[in-house]
């Protein structure tokens, strides 16, 4: 019988997130290798939901069940072999029996830890230290649960070790069939910048916009394009393009049309968009948060600035616009760096982490 793997995701996947995309990539690729893969979503994500969450769930569950908006189909192509389920909650009675069950966030880790043995060996796939929607004490408690940990970054492995926990490091990857150079960096407008727009303050969007506004005063000819999930933000200057919820082909075009990519986030588990931009030949200016440092080296494959250093962002962008040789060197090194992060390697490592000690490999 094929091995059964169940991923437990918090909430629906109707809107794109980097974390959900990574989970679905693994689901697709494990299914392609012959595993029976299931991804479970639910409107009740916390093990201790308040009345507001329960009230919303009463509405969201039937609505999303009928219109299938819990699925990622609008932004990600799911392998037909992957079962995508929408359940009232993440309670064990709604979860199929499996050989492996994988929590993918702190909320789901609390559920998975309580599952009976027939739900499978328990894993915790950690993509960030998720302290933006829970106190650190609660996050730390999930890291201490009796779940086997898989982390996407070396800094997360170190954080687990400091808590006395072991973790297997499996780096993220990008789809090189989707993200690659189509326009030579030498043929791009050196004054064109692309940046992710995100509502979470820790993504640093306000810092990035402040840097771009300052640069615009010094260089009126700059071109700027943002992309993000929300509708175009109110008050965004008319000279800034905005691409709402672009599909991967459109996102590849945005990266390829950019000479520069600005990654201003305060924190990242692993800087997915920055590496995608590198793969597409954009020279990256990024904050030196731990997630970016997983692959970015200052003045080698990126220009790095301190977190929230708006003036540093302005100077770095200006340097790359002025110095064609440096920009092309950074772009070439970034593309070479991105080539190392393949899904073939990551899936092999992920598979090894799941099955290396269960007696079947």
Tab-separated table of C-alpha atoms in Angstrom:
chain	number	residue	atom	x	y	z
A	1	UNK	CA	0.000	0.000	0.000
A	2	UNK	CA	1.220	3.528	-0.770
A	3	UNK	CA	2.295	5.657	2.153
A	4	UNK	CA	-0.357	8.137	3.263
A	5	UNK	CA	0.698	11.708	4.068
A	6	UNK	CA	-1.645	14.349	5.487
A	7	UNK	CA	-0.776	18.054	5.712
A	8	UNK	CA	-2.799	20.169	8.157
A	9	UNK	CA	-3.067	23.805	7.024
A	10	UNK	CA	-4.532	26.663	9.092
A	11	UNK	CA	-7.591	28.185	7.413
A	12	UNK	CA	-8.299	28.166	3.701
A	13	UNK	CA	-5.919	28.579	0.761
A	14	UNK	CA	-8.129	30.832	-1.331
A	15	UNK	CA	-5.505	33.597	-1.252
A	16	UNK	CA	-1.816	32.992	-1.926
A	17	UNK	CA	0.750	32.889	0.855
A	18	UNK	CA	4.328	31.762	0.650
A	19	UNK	CA	3.860	29.186	3.387
A	20	UNK	CA	0.841	27.592	1.744
A	21	UNK	CA	2.594	27.536	-1.602
A	22	UNK	CA	5.506	25.602	-0.134
A	23	UNK	CA	3.134	23.074	1.462
A	24	UNK	CA	1.281	22.563	-1.806
A	25	UNK	CA	4.549	22.160	-3.696
A	26	UNK	CA	5.481	19.316	-1.369
A	27	UNK	CA	1.990	17.832	-1.649
A	28	UNK	CA	2.165	17.862	-5.457
A	29	UNK	CA	5.638	16.424	-5.652
A	30	UNK	CA	5.060	13.686	-3.078
A	31	UNK	CA	1.871	12.700	-4.922
A	32	UNK	CA	3.851	12.556	-8.159
A	33	UNK	CA	6.239	10.138	-6.436
A	34	UNK	CA	3.373	7.815	-5.575
A	35	UNK	CA	2.357	8.834	-2.063
A	36	UNK	CA	-1.299	9.234	-1.146
A	37	UNK	CA	-1.386	12.897	-0.172
A	38	UNK	CA	-4.143	14.879	1.484
A	39	UNK	CA	-4.241	18.556	2.522
A	40	UNK	CA	-6.814	19.440	5.175
A	41	UNK	CA	-8.229	22.925	5.752
A	42	UNK	CA	-10.778	24.133	8.301
A	43	UNK	CA	-12.393	27.433	9.317
A	44	UNK	CA	-11.779	26.696	13.019
A	45	UNK	CA	-8.006	26.850	13.274
A	46	UNK	CA	-7.351	27.293	17.003
A	47	UNK	CA	-7.738	24.454	19.440
A	48	UNK	CA	-9.362	26.965	21.821
A	49	UNK	CA	-11.546	29.090	19.485
A	50	UNK	CA	-13.447	32.015	20.888
A	51	UNK	CA	-17.066	32.663	20.090
A	52	UNK	CA	-16.136	35.054	17.267
A	53	UNK	CA	-14.172	32.366	15.412
A	54	UNK	CA	-16.960	29.869	15.925
A	55	UNK	CA	-19.568	32.349	14.675
A	56	UNK	CA	-17.511	33.082	11.545
A	57	UNK	CA	-16.987	29.371	10.985
A	58	UNK	CA	-20.729	28.776	10.921
A	59	UNK	CA	-20.878	31.091	7.916
A	60	UNK	CA	-17.568	30.279	6.231
A	61	UNK	CA	-17.799	26.512	6.371
A	62	UNK	CA	-20.896	26.067	4.152
A	63	UNK	CA	-19.982	29.022	1.948
A	64	UNK	CA	-16.486	27.791	1.121
A	65	UNK	CA	-17.654	24.195	0.915
A	66	UNK	CA	-20.112	25.125	-1.826
A	67	UNK	CA	-17.951	27.520	-3.846
A	68	UNK	CA	-14.675	25.584	-3.264
A	69	UNK	CA	-12.899	28.823	-2.336
A	70	UNK	CA	-10.879	26.998	0.327
A	71	UNK	CA	-8.787	25.537	-2.518
A	72	UNK	CA	-5.735	27.307	-4.018
A	73	UNK	CA	-6.912	26.805	-7.606
A	74	UNK	CA	-7.016	30.542	-8.375
A	75	UNK	CA	-3.252	30.844	-7.825
A	76	UNK	CA	-1.743	27.337	-7.707
A	77	UNK	CA	-2.233	24.237	-9.838
A	78	UNK	CA	-2.898	21.282	-7.546
A	79	UNK	CA	-1.939	17.807	-8.738
A	80	UNK	CA	-5.169	15.887	-9.371
A	81	UNK	CA	-3.835	13.111	-7.156
A	82	UNK	CA	-3.775	15.396	-4.099
A	83	UNK	CA	-6.966	15.335	-2.036
A	84	UNK	CA	-7.905	18.785	-0.768
A	85	UNK	CA	-10.380	18.618	2.101
A	86	UNK	CA	-12.452	21.284	3.851
A	87	UNK	CA	-13.552	20.185	7.299
A	88	UNK	CA	-15.575	21.950	10.042
A	89	UNK	CA	-12.549	21.894	12.352
A	90	UNK	CA	-9.179	20.203	12.762
A	91	UNK	CA	-10.527	17.847	15.415
A	92	UNK	CA	-9.215	14.291	15.028
A	93	UNK	CA	-12.609	12.941	13.973
A	94	UNK	CA	-12.385	14.966	10.746
A	95	UNK	CA	-8.821	13.922	9.872
A	96	UNK	CA	-8.200	10.841	7.708
A	97	UNK	CA	-5.998	8.091	9.083
A	98	UNK	CA	-2.488	8.180	7.661
A	99	UNK	CA	1.101	7.071	8.056
A	100	UNK	CA	2.361	10.652	8.436
A	101	UNK	CA	0.517	13.755	9.663
A	102	UNK	CA	2.220	17.148	9.362
A	103	UNK	CA	1.378	20.332	11.243
A	104	UNK	CA	2.292	23.410	9.207
A	105	UNK	CA	1.788	26.226	11.741
A	106	UNK	CA	1.700	26.710	15.506
A	107	UNK	CA	-2.106	26.516	15.502
A	108	UNK	CA	-2.120	23.184	13.731
A	109	UNK	CA	0.721	21.844	15.882
A	110	UNK	CA	-1.549	22.026	18.930
A	111	UNK	CA	-4.164	19.948	17.133
A	112	UNK	CA	-1.728	17.403	15.720
A	113	UNK	CA	-0.081	16.792	19.090
A	114	UNK	CA	-3.451	15.621	20.418
A	115	UNK	CA	-4.251	13.235	17.556
A	116	UNK	CA	-4.429	9.486	18.254
A	117	UNK	CA	-1.812	7.148	16.824
A	118	UNK	CA	-3.917	6.090	13.833
A	119	UNK	CA	-3.553	9.581	12.351
A	120	UNK	CA	0.113	8.822	11.723
A	121	UNK	CA	3.568	9.746	12.941
A	122	UNK	CA	3.528	13.386	13.913
A	123	UNK	CA	5.649	16.100	12.321
A	124	UNK	CA	5.848	19.871	12.677
A	125	UNK	CA	6.902	21.720	9.511
A	126	UNK	CA	8.229	25.057	10.796
A	127	UNK	CA	8.541	27.919	8.281
A	128	UNK	CA	8.911	30.849	10.704
A	129	UNK	CA	8.788	31.858	14.342
A	130	UNK	CA	5.122	32.884	14.181
A	131	UNK	CA	4.920	35.443	16.968
A	132	UNK	CA	2.801	37.945	15.009
A	133	UNK	CA	-0.529	36.434	16.097
A	134	UNK	CA	0.288	34.753	19.423
A	135	UNK	CA	2.483	35.406	22.460
A	136	UNK	CA	5.970	33.953	22.260
A	137	UNK	CA	5.240	31.691	25.227
A	138	UNK	CA	2.558	29.895	23.248
A	139	UNK	CA	4.776	29.603	20.178
A	140	UNK	CA	7.606	28.203	22.292
A	141	UNK	CA	5.227	25.668	23.816
A	142	UNK	CA	4.395	24.271	20.365
A	143	UNK	CA	8.105	23.906	19.580
A	144	UNK	CA	8.340	21.740	22.697
A	145	UNK	CA	5.507	19.405	21.703
A	146	UNK	CA	6.363	15.744	20.972
A	147	UNK	CA	6.399	16.295	17.207
A	148	UNK	CA	9.337	15.654	14.889
A	149	UNK	CA	10.472	19.039	13.600
A	150	UNK	CA	11.412	19.948	10.041
A	151	UNK	CA	12.630	23.525	9.525
A	152	UNK	CA	13.211	25.484	6.330
A	153	UNK	CA	16.119	27.589	7.554
A	154	UNK	CA	19.339	27.175	9.503
A	155	UNK	CA	18.366	29.975	11.874
A	156	UNK	CA	15.161	28.094	12.750
A	157	UNK	CA	17.168	24.924	13.409
A	158	UNK	CA	19.412	26.920	15.727
A	159	UNK	CA	16.353	28.353	17.505
A	160	UNK	CA	14.995	24.837	18.018
A	161	UNK	CA	18.342	23.606	19.339
A	162	UNK	CA	18.446	26.477	21.842
A	163	UNK	CA	15.097	25.232	23.150
A	164	UNK	CA	16.560	21.767	23.559
A	165	UNK	CA	14.736	20.443	20.494
A	166	UNK	CA	16.178	18.607	17.503
A	167	UNK	CA	15.117	19.566	13.989
A	168	UNK	CA	15.892	18.478	10.449
A	169	UNK	CA	16.908	21.283	8.090
A	170	UNK	CA	15.264	21.109	4.659
A	171	UNK	CA	15.759	24.343	2.676
A	172	UNK	CA	13.005	25.809	0.580
A	173	UNK	CA	13.220	25.746	-3.186
A	174	UNK	CA	11.788	27.565	-6.150
A	175	UNK	CA	10.232	26.237	-9.327
A	176	UNK	CA	12.793	27.009	-12.005
A	177	UNK	CA	10.287	26.159	-14.716
A	178	UNK	CA	8.302	29.152	-13.452
A	179	UNK	CA	11.038	31.501	-12.265
A	180	UNK	CA	13.968	32.030	-14.614
A	181	UNK	CA	15.621	34.719	-16.725
A	182	UNK	CA	13.715	35.634	-19.883
A	183	UNK	CA	15.040	39.184	-20.356
A	184	UNK	CA	18.784	39.678	-20.010
A	185	UNK	CA	19.543	42.007	-17.080
A	186	UNK	CA	21.634	44.163	-19.450
A	187	UNK	CA	18.494	44.852	-21.507
A	188	UNK	CA	16.415	46.131	-18.586
A	189	UNK	CA	15.662	49.681	-17.527
A	190	UNK	CA	18.144	50.192	-14.662
A	191	UNK	CA	15.645	52.467	-12.917
A	192	UNK	CA	12.801	49.940	-12.666
A	193	UNK	CA	12.079	48.528	-9.184
A	194	UNK	CA	9.679	45.782	-8.103
A	195	UNK	CA	8.550	45.118	-4.521
A	196	UNK	CA	6.046	42.914	-2.704
A	197	UNK	CA	3.181	44.743	-1.004
A	198	UNK	CA	1.967	43.121	2.217
A	199	UNK	CA	-0.361	44.244	5.007
A	200	UNK	CA	1.620	42.669	7.850
A	201	UNK	CA	3.843	45.381	9.441
A	202	UNK	CA	6.757	42.954	9.784
A	203	UNK	CA	6.917	42.670	6.002
A	204	UNK	CA	8.334	46.212	5.969
A	205	UNK	CA	6.132	47.553	3.181
A	206	UNK	CA	5.932	51.017	4.758
A	207	UNK	CA	9.734	51.166	4.968
A	208	UNK	CA	10.027	50.158	1.335
A	209	UNK	CA	7.494	52.732	0.197
A	210	UNK	CA	9.246	55.441	2.209
A	211	UNK	CA	12.554	54.559	0.570
A	212	UNK	CA	10.979	54.574	-2.882
A	213	UNK	CA	9.344	57.964	-2.246
A	214	UNK	CA	12.697	59.467	-1.205
A	215	UNK	CA	14.408	57.981	-4.227
A	216	UNK	CA	11.685	59.374	-6.493
A	217	UNK	CA	12.500	62.900	-5.356
A	218	UNK	CA	16.136	62.427	-6.335
A	219	UNK	CA	15.415	60.345	-9.436
A	220	UNK	CA	12.062	61.369	-10.954
A	221	UNK	CA	12.515	58.867	-13.780
A	222	UNK	CA	12.313	55.722	-11.630
A	223	UNK	CA	9.634	53.167	-12.433
A	224	UNK	CA	8.051	51.159	-9.625
A	225	UNK	CA	5.754	48.143	-9.670
A	226	UNK	CA	4.241	46.472	-6.616
A	227	UNK	CA	2.428	43.152	-6.410
A	228	UNK	CA	0.357	41.715	-3.607
A	229	UNK	CA	-2.789	39.911	-2.564
A	230	UNK	CA	-4.931	42.903	-1.470
A	231	UNK	CA	-6.652	45.246	-3.865
A	232	UNK	CA	-4.669	48.359	-4.807
A	233	UNK	CA	-4.031	50.236	-1.546
A	234	UNK	CA	-5.785	53.573	-1.103
A	235	UNK	CA	-3.388	56.475	-1.351
A	236	UNK	CA	-0.773	54.673	-3.402
A	237	UNK	CA	0.782	57.259	-5.780
A	238	UNK	CA	-0.449	57.035	-9.365
A	239	UNK	CA	3.117	56.623	-10.651
A	240	UNK	CA	3.387	53.252	-8.888
A	241	UNK	CA	1.978	50.269	-10.785
A	242	UNK	CA	0.058	47.736	-8.752
A	243	UNK	CA	-0.559	44.109	-9.715
A	244	UNK	CA	-3.206	42.406	-7.618
A	245	UNK	CA	-2.777	38.709	-6.949
A	246	UNK	CA	-0.699	37.954	-10.081
A	247	UNK	CA	-0.469	34.405	-11.333
A	248	UNK	CA	3.001	32.898	-11.474
A	249	UNK	CA	3.479	33.668	-15.172
A	250	UNK	CA	2.659	37.341	-14.565
A	251	UNK	CA	4.907	37.396	-11.506
A	252	UNK	CA	7.763	35.990	-13.591
A	253	UNK	CA	7.211	38.802	-16.093
A	254	UNK	CA	7.298	41.393	-13.301
A	255	UNK	CA	10.578	40.040	-11.971
A	256	UNK	CA	12.038	39.885	-15.485
A	257	UNK	CA	10.974	43.439	-16.201
A	258	UNK	CA	12.779	44.718	-13.121
A	259	UNK	CA	16.400	45.699	-12.834
A	260	UNK	CA	16.016	45.839	-9.057
A	261	UNK	CA	13.976	44.047	-6.418
A	262	UNK	CA	13.516	45.595	-2.976
A	263	UNK	CA	12.929	43.213	-0.058
A	264	UNK	CA	12.379	45.426	3.027
A	265	UNK	CA	10.897	42.918	5.491
A	266	UNK	CA	11.772	43.034	9.192
A	267	UNK	CA	11.619	39.257	9.485
A	268	UNK	CA	11.430	36.234	7.209
A	269	UNK	CA	11.482	32.531	7.810
A	270	UNK	CA	13.128	32.208	4.404
A	271	UNK	CA	12.951	35.016	1.834
A	272	UNK	CA	10.997	33.355	-0.959
A	273	UNK	CA	10.195	36.392	-3.118
A	274	UNK	CA	13.765	37.698	-2.953
A	275	UNK	CA	15.107	34.383	-4.255
A	276	UNK	CA	12.447	34.239	-6.979
A	277	UNK	CA	13.552	37.707	-8.079
A	278	UNK	CA	17.183	36.547	-8.101
A	279	UNK	CA	16.247	33.553	-10.250
A	280	UNK	CA	14.668	35.954	-12.741
A	281	UNK	CA	17.739	38.174	-12.973
A	282	UNK	CA	16.794	41.121	-10.775
A	283	UNK	CA	19.515	42.600	-8.560
A	284	UNK	CA	18.227	42.393	-4.987
A	285	UNK	CA	18.396	44.997	-2.235
A	286	UNK	CA	17.308	43.290	0.981
A	287	UNK	CA	17.256	43.776	4.707
A	288	UNK	CA	19.705	41.609	6.617
A	289	UNK	CA	17.054	39.644	8.488
A	290	UNK	CA	17.739	35.989	9.231
A	291	UNK	CA	15.545	34.665	6.436
A	292	UNK	CA	17.362	36.673	3.771
A	293	UNK	CA	20.736	35.636	5.186
A	294	UNK	CA	19.890	32.026	4.319
A	295	UNK	CA	21.076	32.795	0.787
A	296	UNK	CA	21.986	36.498	0.444
A	297	UNK	CA	25.601	37.666	0.810
A	298	UNK	CA	26.265	41.404	0.870
A	299	UNK	CA	27.921	42.804	-2.273
A	300	UNK	CA	28.169	39.309	-3.694
A	301	UNK	CA	24.637	38.345	-4.756
A	302	UNK	CA	22.695	41.211	-3.119
A	303	UNK	CA	23.121	44.534	-1.384
A	304	UNK	CA	22.073	44.167	2.258
A	305	UNK	CA	20.949	46.901	4.632
A	306	UNK	CA	19.884	46.906	8.262
A	307	UNK	CA	16.232	46.259	9.073
A	308	UNK	CA	14.195	49.508	8.899
A	309	UNK	CA	17.174	51.412	7.456
A	310	UNK	CA	15.216	53.475	4.948
A	311	UNK	CA	18.160	55.670	4.036
A	312	UNK	CA	20.261	52.551	3.519
A	313	UNK	CA	17.668	51.218	1.067
A	314	UNK	CA	17.719	54.508	-0.852
A	315	UNK	CA	21.525	54.466	-1.084
A	316	UNK	CA	21.679	50.809	-2.144
A	317	UNK	CA	19.072	51.273	-4.876
A	318	UNK	CA	20.818	54.429	-6.068
A	319	UNK	CA	24.194	52.654	-6.202
A	320	UNK	CA	22.821	49.855	-8.377
A	321	UNK	CA	21.071	52.312	-10.687
A	322	UNK	CA	24.319	54.234	-11.120
A	323	UNK	CA	26.750	51.324	-11.368
A	324	UNK	CA	25.812	49.064	-14.277
A	325	UNK	CA	28.778	46.752	-13.768
A	326	UNK	CA	27.896	46.153	-10.118
A	327	UNK	CA	24.201	45.655	-10.886
A	328	UNK	CA	24.905	43.057	-13.564
A	329	UNK	CA	27.425	41.303	-11.322
A	330	UNK	CA	24.916	41.148	-8.438
A	331	UNK	CA	22.171	39.941	-10.798
A	332	UNK	CA	24.354	37.174	-12.267
A	333	UNK	CA	25.493	35.979	-8.844
A	334	UNK	CA	21.904	36.037	-7.577
A	335	UNK	CA	20.695	33.908	-10.481
A	336	UNK	CA	23.524	31.433	-9.851
A	337	UNK	CA	22.583	31.273	-6.163
A	338	UNK	CA	18.937	30.573	-6.994
A	339	UNK	CA	19.933	27.647	-9.214
A	340	UNK	CA	21.145	25.748	-6.139
A	341	UNK	CA	17.693	25.653	-4.553
A	342	UNK	CA	15.893	22.965	-6.518
A	343	UNK	CA	12.720	21.104	-5.687
A	344	UNK	CA	14.366	17.816	-6.584
A	345	UNK	CA	16.847	18.270	-3.737
A	346	UNK	CA	14.302	19.639	-1.257
A	347	UNK	CA	11.728	16.913	-1.874
A	348	UNK	CA	14.401	14.238	-1.506
A	349	UNK	CA	15.484	15.730	1.826
A	350	UNK	CA	11.873	16.144	2.967
A	351	UNK	CA	11.076	12.544	2.068
A	352	UNK	CA	14.162	11.363	3.935
A	353	UNK	CA	13.117	13.340	7.016
A	354	UNK	CA	9.659	11.751	6.976
A	355	UNK	CA	10.621	8.137	6.354
A	356	UNK	CA	14.317	7.592	7.175
A	357	UNK	CA	13.697	5.921	10.532
A	358	UNK	CA	10.342	4.190	10.064
A	359	UNK	CA	11.819	0.946	8.795
A	360	UNK	CA	10.607	1.347	5.206
A	361	UNK	CA	13.616	3.129	3.654
